Amino acid sequence: DRIASVVFLVLGILIVVESQKISESAYGSQIGPSAFPFALGIILIGLSILLFIETIRHHAMYKIVQDKEVPKLSTYKPFIIIFLSAIAYVALLDKLGYLITTFAFLLISFQALERGKWVSSILVAAAFSAFIYFGFVNVLGGSLPKFPL
């Protein structure tokens, strides 16, 4: 966990530095295209610092368990499903628009992590997609890929 926190800290710093190199113009948007990567970089830095502090504070509580068995495919299945759906999300974002692809990605991810609970998965995925789209486009004046219609 400590190593991961340091890696994420370096990645967050790299994202913040590189986001400042992004050009200022963005399809008529009032906020620059560097705002979102910059904010994500700051969040990643903060979370990695919290993770580092947490691992140091609770080091005595963690036990290192070395398991000699090879993990089963079922332990990797949710990761593989989410990873493949993320690739599909990127590939289909411009073709299907933000709302449809984000809703589908979130629904697939929720079901990969916890099967069942279709109603809550659909409601959360739809609410999150709509809230972010409305907030970014109408409140912040940004632009996201629209419906293909």
mmCIF file of C-alpha atoms in Angstrom:
data_model
loop_
_atom_site.group_PDB
_atom_site.id
_atom_site.type_symbol
_atom_site.label_atom_id
_atom_site.label_comp_id
_atom_site.label_asym_id
_atom_site.label_seq_id
_atom_site.Cartn_x
_atom_site.Cartn_y
_atom_site.Cartn_z
ATOM 1 C CA ASP A 1 0.000 0.000 0.000
ATOM 2 C CA ARG A 2 2.856 2.358 0.731
ATOM 3 C CA ILE A 3 4.432 1.732 -2.638
ATOM 4 C CA ALA A 4 1.079 2.224 -4.371
ATOM 5 C CA SER A 5 0.536 5.507 -2.534
ATOM 6 C CA VAL A 6 3.933 6.812 -3.654
ATOM 7 C CA VAL A 7 3.275 5.708 -7.255
ATOM 8 C CA PHE A 8 -0.131 7.445 -7.219
ATOM 9 C CA LEU A 9 1.426 10.556 -5.681
ATOM 10 C CA VAL A 10 3.989 10.754 -8.491
ATOM 11 C CA LEU A 11 1.252 10.078 -11.063
ATOM 12 C CA GLY A 12 -0.923 12.834 -9.551
ATOM 13 C CA ILE A 13 1.946 15.323 -9.686
ATOM 14 C CA LEU A 14 2.642 14.324 -13.283
ATOM 15 C CA ILE A 15 -1.029 14.810 -14.197
ATOM 16 C CA VAL A 16 -1.115 18.273 -12.586
ATOM 17 C CA VAL A 17 2.083 19.364 -14.343
ATOM 18 C CA GLU A 18 1.036 17.978 -17.728
ATOM 19 C CA SER A 19 -2.488 19.405 -17.470
ATOM 20 C CA GLN A 20 -0.989 22.878 -17.461
ATOM 21 C CA LYS A 21 0.413 22.222 -20.944
ATOM 22 C CA ILE A 22 -3.042 21.687 -22.483
ATOM 23 C CA SER A 23 -4.163 24.481 -24.816
ATOM 24 C CA GLU A 24 -6.740 26.994 -23.633
ATOM 25 C CA SER A 25 -9.378 26.657 -26.369
ATOM 26 C CA ALA A 26 -12.115 24.023 -26.212
ATOM 27 C CA TYR A 27 -15.107 23.952 -28.564
ATOM 28 C CA GLY A 28 -16.721 27.086 -27.167
ATOM 29 C CA SER A 29 -16.369 25.973 -23.562
ATOM 30 C CA GLN A 30 -16.124 28.567 -20.814
ATOM 31 C CA ILE A 31 -13.733 26.453 -18.787
ATOM 32 C CA GLY A 32 -10.465 25.263 -20.255
ATOM 33 C CA PRO A 33 -9.766 21.644 -21.103
ATOM 34 C CA SER A 34 -7.058 21.532 -18.440
ATOM 35 C CA ALA A 35 -9.492 22.093 -15.545
ATOM 36 C CA PHE A 36 -10.728 18.494 -15.274
ATOM 37 C CA PRO A 37 -7.304 16.779 -15.474
ATOM 38 C CA PHE A 38 -5.891 19.341 -13.052
ATOM 39 C CA ALA A 39 -8.687 18.696 -10.533
ATOM 40 C CA LEU A 40 -8.296 14.925 -10.900
ATOM 41 C CA GLY A 41 -4.546 15.255 -10.358
ATOM 42 C CA ILE A 42 -5.108 17.241 -7.154
ATOM 43 C CA ILE A 43 -7.637 14.651 -5.938
ATOM 44 C CA LEU A 44 -5.201 11.820 -6.739
ATOM 45 C CA ILE A 45 -2.429 13.585 -4.829
ATOM 46 C CA GLY A 46 -4.679 14.070 -1.804
ATOM 47 C CA LEU A 47 -5.917 10.487 -1.808
ATOM 48 C CA SER A 48 -2.411 9.082 -2.181
ATOM 49 C CA ILE A 49 -1.224 11.144 0.790
ATOM 50 C CA LEU A 50 -4.173 9.874 2.826
ATOM 51 C CA LEU A 51 -3.380 6.286 1.813
ATOM 52 C CA PHE A 52 0.257 6.722 2.824
ATOM 53 C CA ILE A 53 -0.707 8.164 6.209
ATOM 54 C CA GLU A 54 -3.262 5.396 6.735
ATOM 55 C CA THR A 55 -0.746 2.638 6.007
ATOM 56 C CA ILE A 56 1.779 4.115 8.400
ATOM 57 C CA ARG A 57 -0.828 4.677 11.115
ATOM 58 C CA HIS A 58 -2.277 1.191 10.907
ATOM 59 C CA HIS A 59 0.845 -0.751 9.991
ATOM 60 C CA ALA A 60 0.504 -2.954 13.043
ATOM 61 C CA MET A 61 -3.008 -3.963 11.998
ATOM 62 C CA TYR A 62 -1.972 -5.205 8.557
ATOM 63 C CA LYS A 63 -0.769 -8.760 8.264
ATOM 64 C CA ILE A 64 1.049 -9.946 5.233
ATOM 65 C CA VAL A 65 -0.460 -13.194 4.112
ATOM 66 C CA GLN A 66 1.446 -15.068 1.488
ATOM 67 C CA ASP A 67 -0.781 -17.409 -0.371
ATOM 68 C CA LYS A 68 1.023 -20.048 -2.405
ATOM 69 C CA GLU A 69 -2.068 -20.881 -4.462
ATOM 70 C CA VAL A 70 -2.615 -19.380 -7.881
ATOM 71 C CA PRO A 71 -5.656 -17.095 -7.784
ATOM 72 C CA LYS A 72 -8.705 -18.357 -9.650
ATOM 73 C CA LEU A 73 -9.976 -16.685 -12.790
ATOM 74 C CA SER A 74 -13.139 -15.702 -10.909
ATOM 75 C CA THR A 75 -11.122 -13.282 -8.771
ATOM 76 C CA TYR A 76 -10.003 -11.440 -11.909
ATOM 77 C CA LYS A 77 -13.352 -11.588 -13.693
ATOM 78 C CA PRO A 78 -14.743 -8.242 -12.402
ATOM 79 C CA PHE A 79 -11.478 -6.486 -13.278
ATOM 80 C CA ILE A 80 -11.452 -7.960 -16.787
ATOM 81 C CA ILE A 81 -15.097 -7.012 -17.364
ATOM 82 C CA ILE A 82 -14.575 -3.428 -16.165
ATOM 83 C CA PHE A 83 -11.324 -3.073 -18.108
ATOM 84 C CA LEU A 84 -12.930 -4.258 -21.363
ATOM 85 C CA SER A 85 -15.970 -2.056 -20.790
ATOM 86 C CA ALA A 86 -13.645 0.931 -20.224
ATOM 87 C CA ILE A 87 -12.006 0.258 -23.580
ATOM 88 C CA ALA A 88 -15.457 0.044 -25.189
ATOM 89 C CA TYR A 89 -16.443 3.273 -23.399
ATOM 90 C CA VAL A 90 -13.536 5.152 -24.938
ATOM 91 C CA ALA A 91 -14.193 3.667 -28.379
ATOM 92 C CA LEU A 92 -17.928 4.453 -28.360
ATOM 93 C CA LEU A 93 -17.977 7.815 -26.552
ATOM 94 C CA ASP A 94 -17.999 9.988 -29.698
ATOM 95 C CA LYS A 95 -20.343 7.663 -31.600
ATOM 96 C CA LEU A 96 -23.034 7.186 -28.943
ATOM 97 C CA GLY A 97 -22.576 10.308 -26.817
ATOM 98 C CA TYR A 98 -21.714 10.839 -23.186
ATOM 99 C CA LEU A 99 -25.026 9.916 -21.584
ATOM 100 C CA ILE A 100 -25.500 6.548 -23.285
ATOM 101 C CA THR A 101 -21.889 5.357 -22.969
ATOM 102 C CA THR A 102 -21.483 6.527 -19.384
ATOM 103 C CA PHE A 103 -24.765 4.930 -18.352
ATOM 104 C CA ALA A 104 -23.805 1.623 -20.013
ATOM 105 C CA PHE A 105 -20.282 1.669 -18.554
ATOM 106 C CA LEU A 106 -21.531 2.338 -15.032
ATOM 107 C CA LEU A 107 -24.261 -0.275 -15.277
ATOM 108 C CA ILE A 108 -21.818 -2.921 -16.506
ATOM 109 C CA SER A 109 -19.309 -1.964 -13.799
ATOM 110 C CA PHE A 110 -21.900 -2.078 -11.022
ATOM 111 C CA GLN A 111 -23.110 -5.484 -12.170
ATOM 112 C CA ALA A 112 -19.546 -6.797 -12.476
ATOM 113 C CA LEU A 113 -18.839 -5.789 -8.885
ATOM 114 C CA GLU A 114 -22.142 -6.881 -7.398
ATOM 115 C CA ARG A 115 -24.554 -9.004 -9.391
ATOM 116 C CA GLY A 116 -28.252 -8.423 -8.945
ATOM 117 C CA LYS A 117 -29.677 -5.157 -7.652
ATOM 118 C CA TRP A 118 -30.625 -4.120 -11.182
ATOM 119 C CA VAL A 119 -33.004 -1.382 -10.095
ATOM 120 C CA SER A 120 -30.492 0.413 -7.888
ATOM 121 C CA SER A 121 -27.738 -0.031 -10.489
ATOM 122 C CA ILE A 122 -29.921 1.479 -13.216
ATOM 123 C CA LEU A 123 -31.046 4.357 -11.011
ATOM 124 C CA VAL A 124 -27.537 5.248 -9.823
ATOM 125 C CA ALA A 125 -26.003 4.944 -13.304
ATOM 126 C CA ALA A 126 -28.757 7.103 -14.850
ATOM 127 C CA ALA A 127 -28.685 9.701 -12.071
ATOM 128 C CA PHE A 128 -24.892 9.982 -12.097
ATOM 129 C CA SER A 129 -24.696 10.255 -15.896
ATOM 130 C CA ALA A 130 -27.433 12.897 -16.060
ATOM 131 C CA PHE A 131 -26.125 14.878 -13.060
ATOM 132 C CA ILE A 132 -22.573 15.077 -14.413
ATOM 133 C CA TYR A 133 -23.769 15.909 -17.931
ATOM 134 C CA PHE A 134 -26.138 18.631 -16.716
ATOM 135 C CA GLY A 135 -23.582 20.047 -14.300
ATOM 136 C CA PHE A 136 -20.745 20.143 -16.778
ATOM 137 C CA VAL A 137 -22.716 21.384 -19.790
ATOM 138 C CA ASN A 138 -25.309 23.709 -18.217
ATOM 139 C CA VAL A 139 -23.640 24.913 -15.028
ATOM 140 C CA LEU A 140 -19.984 25.022 -16.045
ATOM 141 C CA GLY A 141 -20.650 25.755 -19.721
ATOM 142 C CA GLY A 142 -18.506 22.865 -20.950
ATOM 143 C CA SER A 143 -19.139 20.524 -23.834
ATOM 144 C CA LEU A 144 -19.488 16.735 -23.903
ATOM 145 C CA PRO A 145 -20.326 14.391 -26.775
ATOM 146 C CA LYS A 146 -24.065 14.602 -27.425
ATOM 147 C CA PHE A 147 -26.644 12.024 -28.474
ATOM 148 C CA PRO A 148 -26.007 10.584 -31.937
ATOM 149 C CA LEU A 149 -29.452 11.733 -33.142
#
